[in-house]
Coordinates of C-alpha atoms and ligand atoms in Angstrom, one line a residue:
X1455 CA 75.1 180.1 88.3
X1456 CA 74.5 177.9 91.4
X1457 CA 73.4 174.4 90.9
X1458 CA 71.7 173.1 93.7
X1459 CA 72.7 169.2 94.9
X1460 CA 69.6 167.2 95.4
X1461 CA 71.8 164.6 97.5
X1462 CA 74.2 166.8 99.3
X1463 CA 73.9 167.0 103.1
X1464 CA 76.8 167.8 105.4
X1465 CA 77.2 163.9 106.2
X1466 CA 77.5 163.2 102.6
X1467 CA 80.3 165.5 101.7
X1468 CA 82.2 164.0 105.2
X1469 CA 81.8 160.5 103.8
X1470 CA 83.7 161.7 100.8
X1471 CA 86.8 162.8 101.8
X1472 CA 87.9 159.9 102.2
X1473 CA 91.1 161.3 101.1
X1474 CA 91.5 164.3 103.5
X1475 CA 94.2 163.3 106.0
X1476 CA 92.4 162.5 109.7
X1477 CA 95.3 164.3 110.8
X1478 CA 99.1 164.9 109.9
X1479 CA 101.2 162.1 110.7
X1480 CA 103.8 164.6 112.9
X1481 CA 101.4 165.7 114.7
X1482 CA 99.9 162.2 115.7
X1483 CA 103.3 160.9 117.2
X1484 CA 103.6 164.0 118.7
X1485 CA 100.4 163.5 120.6
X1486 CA 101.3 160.2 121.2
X1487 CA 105.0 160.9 122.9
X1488 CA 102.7 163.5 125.1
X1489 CA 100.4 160.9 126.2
X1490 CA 103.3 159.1 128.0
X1491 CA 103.9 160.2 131.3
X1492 CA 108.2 159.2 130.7
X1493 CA 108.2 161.1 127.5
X1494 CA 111.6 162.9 127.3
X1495 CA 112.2 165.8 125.2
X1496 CA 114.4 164.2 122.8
X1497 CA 112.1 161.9 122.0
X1498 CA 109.6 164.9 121.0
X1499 CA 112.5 167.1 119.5
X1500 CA 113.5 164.2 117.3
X1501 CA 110.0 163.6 116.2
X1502 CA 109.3 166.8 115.0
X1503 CA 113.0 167.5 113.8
X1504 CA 112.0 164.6 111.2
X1505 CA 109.9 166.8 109.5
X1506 CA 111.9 170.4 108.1
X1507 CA 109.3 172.6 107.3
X1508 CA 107.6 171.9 110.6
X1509 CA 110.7 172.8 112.4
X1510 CA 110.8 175.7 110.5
X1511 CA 107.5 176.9 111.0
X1512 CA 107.8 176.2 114.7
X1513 CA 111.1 178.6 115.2
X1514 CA 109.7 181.1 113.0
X1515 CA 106.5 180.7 115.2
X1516 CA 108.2 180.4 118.4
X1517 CA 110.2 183.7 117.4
X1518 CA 107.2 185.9 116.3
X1519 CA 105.8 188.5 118.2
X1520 CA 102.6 186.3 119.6
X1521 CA 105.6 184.6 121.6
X1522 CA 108.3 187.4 121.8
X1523 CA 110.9 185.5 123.1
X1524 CA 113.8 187.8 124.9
X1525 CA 116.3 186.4 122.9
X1526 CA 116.2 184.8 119.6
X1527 CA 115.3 181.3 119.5
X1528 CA 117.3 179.1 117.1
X1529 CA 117.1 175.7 118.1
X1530 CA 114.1 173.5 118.5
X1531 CA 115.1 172.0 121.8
X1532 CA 115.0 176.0 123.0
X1533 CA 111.7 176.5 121.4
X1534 CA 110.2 173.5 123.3
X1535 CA 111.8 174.7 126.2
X1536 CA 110.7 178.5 126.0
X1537 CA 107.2 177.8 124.5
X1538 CA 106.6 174.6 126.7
X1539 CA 104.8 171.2 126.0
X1540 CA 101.6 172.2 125.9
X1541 CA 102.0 175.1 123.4
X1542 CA 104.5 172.9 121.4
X1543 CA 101.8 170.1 121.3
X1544 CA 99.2 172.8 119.5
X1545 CA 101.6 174.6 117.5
X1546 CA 102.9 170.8 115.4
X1547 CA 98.9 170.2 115.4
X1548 CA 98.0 173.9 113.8
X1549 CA 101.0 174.6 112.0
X1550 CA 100.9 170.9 110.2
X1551 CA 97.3 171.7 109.7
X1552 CA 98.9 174.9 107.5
X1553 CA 99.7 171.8 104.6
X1554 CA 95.8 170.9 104.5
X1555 CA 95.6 174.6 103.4
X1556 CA 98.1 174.5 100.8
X1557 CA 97.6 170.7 99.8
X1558 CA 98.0 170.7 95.5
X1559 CA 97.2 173.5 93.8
X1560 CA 97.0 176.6 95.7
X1561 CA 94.7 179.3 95.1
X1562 CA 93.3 182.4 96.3
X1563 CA 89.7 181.1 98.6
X1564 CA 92.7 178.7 100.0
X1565 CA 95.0 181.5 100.9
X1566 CA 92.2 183.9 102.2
X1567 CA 91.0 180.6 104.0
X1568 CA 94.7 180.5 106.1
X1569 CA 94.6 184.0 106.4
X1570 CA 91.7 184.2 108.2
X1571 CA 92.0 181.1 109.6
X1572 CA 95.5 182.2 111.2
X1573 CA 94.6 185.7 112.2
X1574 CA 91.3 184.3 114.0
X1575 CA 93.9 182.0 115.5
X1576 CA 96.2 184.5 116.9
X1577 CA 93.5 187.2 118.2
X1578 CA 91.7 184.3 120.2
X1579 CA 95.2 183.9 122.0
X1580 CA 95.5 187.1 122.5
X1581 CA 91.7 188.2 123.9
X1582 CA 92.5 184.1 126.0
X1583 CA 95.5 185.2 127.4
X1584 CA 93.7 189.1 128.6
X1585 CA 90.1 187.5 129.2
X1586 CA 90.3 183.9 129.9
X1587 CA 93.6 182.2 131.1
X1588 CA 91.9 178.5 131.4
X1589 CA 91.5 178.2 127.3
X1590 CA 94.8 179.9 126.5
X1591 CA 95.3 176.3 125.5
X1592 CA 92.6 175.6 123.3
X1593 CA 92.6 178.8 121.9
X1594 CA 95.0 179.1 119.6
X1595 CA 93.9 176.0 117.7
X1596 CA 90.2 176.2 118.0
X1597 CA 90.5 179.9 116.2
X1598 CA 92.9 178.2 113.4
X1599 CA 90.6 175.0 112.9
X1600 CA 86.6 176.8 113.4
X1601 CA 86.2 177.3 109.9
X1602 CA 87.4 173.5 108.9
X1603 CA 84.1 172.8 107.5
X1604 CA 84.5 176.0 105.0
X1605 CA 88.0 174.3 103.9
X1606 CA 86.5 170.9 103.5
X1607 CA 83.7 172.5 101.4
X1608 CA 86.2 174.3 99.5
X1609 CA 88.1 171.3 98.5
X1610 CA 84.9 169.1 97.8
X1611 CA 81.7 170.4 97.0
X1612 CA 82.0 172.0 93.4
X1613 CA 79.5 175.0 94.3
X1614 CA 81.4 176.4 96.9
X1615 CA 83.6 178.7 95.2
X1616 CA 80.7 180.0 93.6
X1617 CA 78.7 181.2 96.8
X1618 CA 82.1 182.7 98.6
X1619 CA 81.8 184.8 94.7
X1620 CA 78.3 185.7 95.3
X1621 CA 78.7 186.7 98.9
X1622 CA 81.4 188.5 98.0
X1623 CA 79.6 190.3 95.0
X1624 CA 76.6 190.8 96.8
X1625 CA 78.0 191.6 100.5
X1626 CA 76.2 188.8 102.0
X1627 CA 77.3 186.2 104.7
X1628 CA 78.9 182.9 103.5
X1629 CA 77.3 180.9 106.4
X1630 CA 73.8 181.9 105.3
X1631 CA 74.3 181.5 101.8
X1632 CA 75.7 178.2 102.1
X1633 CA 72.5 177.3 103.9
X1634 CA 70.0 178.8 101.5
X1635 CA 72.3 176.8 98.2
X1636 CA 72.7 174.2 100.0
X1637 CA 70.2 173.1 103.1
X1638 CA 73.2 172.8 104.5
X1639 CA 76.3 175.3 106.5
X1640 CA 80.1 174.6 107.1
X1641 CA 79.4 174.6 111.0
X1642 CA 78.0 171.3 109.9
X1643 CA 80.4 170.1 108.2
X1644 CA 83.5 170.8 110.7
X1645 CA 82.1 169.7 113.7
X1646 CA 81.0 166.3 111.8
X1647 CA 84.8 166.2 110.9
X1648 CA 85.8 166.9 115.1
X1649 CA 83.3 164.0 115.5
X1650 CA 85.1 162.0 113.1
X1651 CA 88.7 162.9 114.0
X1652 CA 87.7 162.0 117.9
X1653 CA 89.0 165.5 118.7
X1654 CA 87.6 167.1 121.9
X1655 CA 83.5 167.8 123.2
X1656 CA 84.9 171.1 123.3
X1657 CA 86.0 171.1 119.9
X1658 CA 83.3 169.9 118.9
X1659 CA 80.8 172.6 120.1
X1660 CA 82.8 175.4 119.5
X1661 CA 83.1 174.7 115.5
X1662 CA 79.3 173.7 115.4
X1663 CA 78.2 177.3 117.5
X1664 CA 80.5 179.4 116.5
X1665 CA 77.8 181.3 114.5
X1666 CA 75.8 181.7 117.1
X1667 CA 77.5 181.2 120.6
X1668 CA 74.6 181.3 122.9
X1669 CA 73.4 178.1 121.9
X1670 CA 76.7 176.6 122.4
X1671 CA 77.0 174.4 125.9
X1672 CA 80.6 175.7 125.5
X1673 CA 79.5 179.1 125.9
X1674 CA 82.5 181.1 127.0
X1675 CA 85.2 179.5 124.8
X1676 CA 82.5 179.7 121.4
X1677 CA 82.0 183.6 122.1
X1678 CA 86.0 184.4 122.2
X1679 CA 86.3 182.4 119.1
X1680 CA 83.4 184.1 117.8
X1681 CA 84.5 187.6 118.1
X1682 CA 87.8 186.8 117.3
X1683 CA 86.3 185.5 113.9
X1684 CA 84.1 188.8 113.5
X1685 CA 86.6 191.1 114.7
X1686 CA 89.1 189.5 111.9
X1687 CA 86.5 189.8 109.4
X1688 CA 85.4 193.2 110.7
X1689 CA 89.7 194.3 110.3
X1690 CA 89.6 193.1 106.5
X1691 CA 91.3 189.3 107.1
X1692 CA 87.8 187.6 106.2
X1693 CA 87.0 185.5 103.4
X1694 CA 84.7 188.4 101.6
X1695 CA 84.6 192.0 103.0
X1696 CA 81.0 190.9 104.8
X1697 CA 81.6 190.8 108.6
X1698 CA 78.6 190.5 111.2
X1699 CA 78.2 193.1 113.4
X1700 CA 75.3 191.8 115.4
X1701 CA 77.2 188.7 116.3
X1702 CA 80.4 190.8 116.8
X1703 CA 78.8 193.4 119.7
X1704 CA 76.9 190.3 121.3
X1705 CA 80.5 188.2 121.5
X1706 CA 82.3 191.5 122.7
X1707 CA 79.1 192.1 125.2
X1708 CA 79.2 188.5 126.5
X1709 CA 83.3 189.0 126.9
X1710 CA 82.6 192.5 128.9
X1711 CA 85.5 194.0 126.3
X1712 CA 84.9 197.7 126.3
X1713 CA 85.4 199.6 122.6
X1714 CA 88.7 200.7 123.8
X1715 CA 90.1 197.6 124.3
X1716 CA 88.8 196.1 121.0
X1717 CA 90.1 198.9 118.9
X1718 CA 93.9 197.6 120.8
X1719 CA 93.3 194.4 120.2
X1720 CA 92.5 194.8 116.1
X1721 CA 95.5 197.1 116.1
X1722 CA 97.7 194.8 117.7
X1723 CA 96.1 191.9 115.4
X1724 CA 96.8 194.5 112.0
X1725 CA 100.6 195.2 113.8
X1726 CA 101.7 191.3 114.1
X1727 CA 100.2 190.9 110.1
X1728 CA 102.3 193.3 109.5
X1729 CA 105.5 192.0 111.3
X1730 CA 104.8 188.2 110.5
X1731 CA 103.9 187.9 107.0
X1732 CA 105.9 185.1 106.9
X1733 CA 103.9 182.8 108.9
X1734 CA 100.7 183.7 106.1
X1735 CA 102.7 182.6 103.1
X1736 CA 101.4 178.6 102.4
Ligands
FE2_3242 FE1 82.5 180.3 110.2
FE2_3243 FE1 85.6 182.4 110.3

């Protein structure tokens, strides 16, 4: 049973999480050591050797088969070398994002929220890197952080859980349900938060269109990350089995990516799950 929130709006459930972190504390100074044109790269591997798991993440990262390096990478100095600044910059920002996910008691909406989260992240890589070099930057991070809003909903408003169950139940689509229980839709809520955290315009647009691209003054980067997200769903690594195939052929229309290629890309996507369970695990 859904109980409806008489004073719930996206800005309300923003102004309480006062709690959820603006943004990992690594992953600040790491922006910060980037921002200074006489950064060296000690200064960066020592800020992000501070932090274990992160280092940890970033080799196993740096090693997987979205980077496949020719030789094994074992040290983080050759990670930042092999991967380069840029890539190291948004691999501490998404992979420290990865303990928002897990933060306290995990369960399974969290782990389906990463899953998704992380496979949208990789796909929008791989279609950036085939279909358009200029975001192979943005990417990565923008496919890991577009459902924010859904995670921030998850850990803060208390019907949440039960409209991913009723989508689920009921094969609908989360982002409509959540508007009809609501008034309100995690688009909302995530770009209030890239508002909030300063991040990016681009940002900014891309989580708030992402549902529907072609009212997005971003319009090329929101329609990868949008059939990234609806080719993930449509491949089984989606929050519920719905998936939405009108907004899946109008993104792969928009990106001129013929069926052929699509059915590579998922099976590349379902080939690195395979390979790199690991990285999935919070
Ligand atoms: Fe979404
Ligand atoms: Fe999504």
């Amino acid at each position: 049973m859904i109980i409806m929130s008489d004073n719930l709006n996206a800005a309300s459930v923003l102004e309480k999480i006062k709690d959820f972190p603006p943004m990992p504390q690594t992953a600040i100074q790491v922006i910060k050591i980037l921002k200074n044109p006489d950064y060296h790269i000690t200064d960066l591997t020592l800020c992000i050797s501070k932090d274990i798991s992160l280092t940890a993440e970033v080799l196993k990262m740096a090693n997987s088969g979205l980077y496949s390096p020719p030789n094994p990478i074992t040290t983080l100095k050759q990670a930042i070398t092999y991967l380069g600044m840029s890539q190291v910059k948004n691999l501490v920002i998404s992979l420290s994002s990865k303990t928002l996910y897990g933060a306290g008691q995990v369960r399974l909406l969290d782990q389906k929220l990463w899953e998704h989260s992380l496979m949208t992240a990789i796909c929008s890589r791989l279609c950036s890197i085939r279909f358009m070099k200029k975001y192979a930057e943005e990417s990565f991070i923008l496919g890991l952080m577009h459902d924010i809003g859904q995670l921030i909903m998850s850990k803060n408003v208390d019907e949440f859980e039960d409209i991913v169950r009723n989508a689920y139940n009921k094969n609908l689509n989360v982002y409509q349900l959540e508007q009809e229980t609501l008034g309100f839709n995690h688009t909302e809520v995530g770009s209030l938060a890239m508002k909030k955290w300063e991040m990016p315009e681009i940002f900014y647009n891309v989580v708030k269109f992402h549902h529907n691209p072609d009212e997005s003054p971003a319009k090329d980067l929101t329609h990868l990350i949008s059939f990234s997200n609806n080719l993930c769903n449509y491949a089984g690594f989606g929050i519920t089995e719905y998936y939405d195939e009108e907004n899946l052929n109008k993104s792969q229309e928009y990106l001129e990516i013929s069926n052929e290629v699509r059915d590579e890309i998922q099976n590349t996507l379902l080939d690195i799950f395979e390979k790199e369970k690991e990285l999935f695990k919070i």
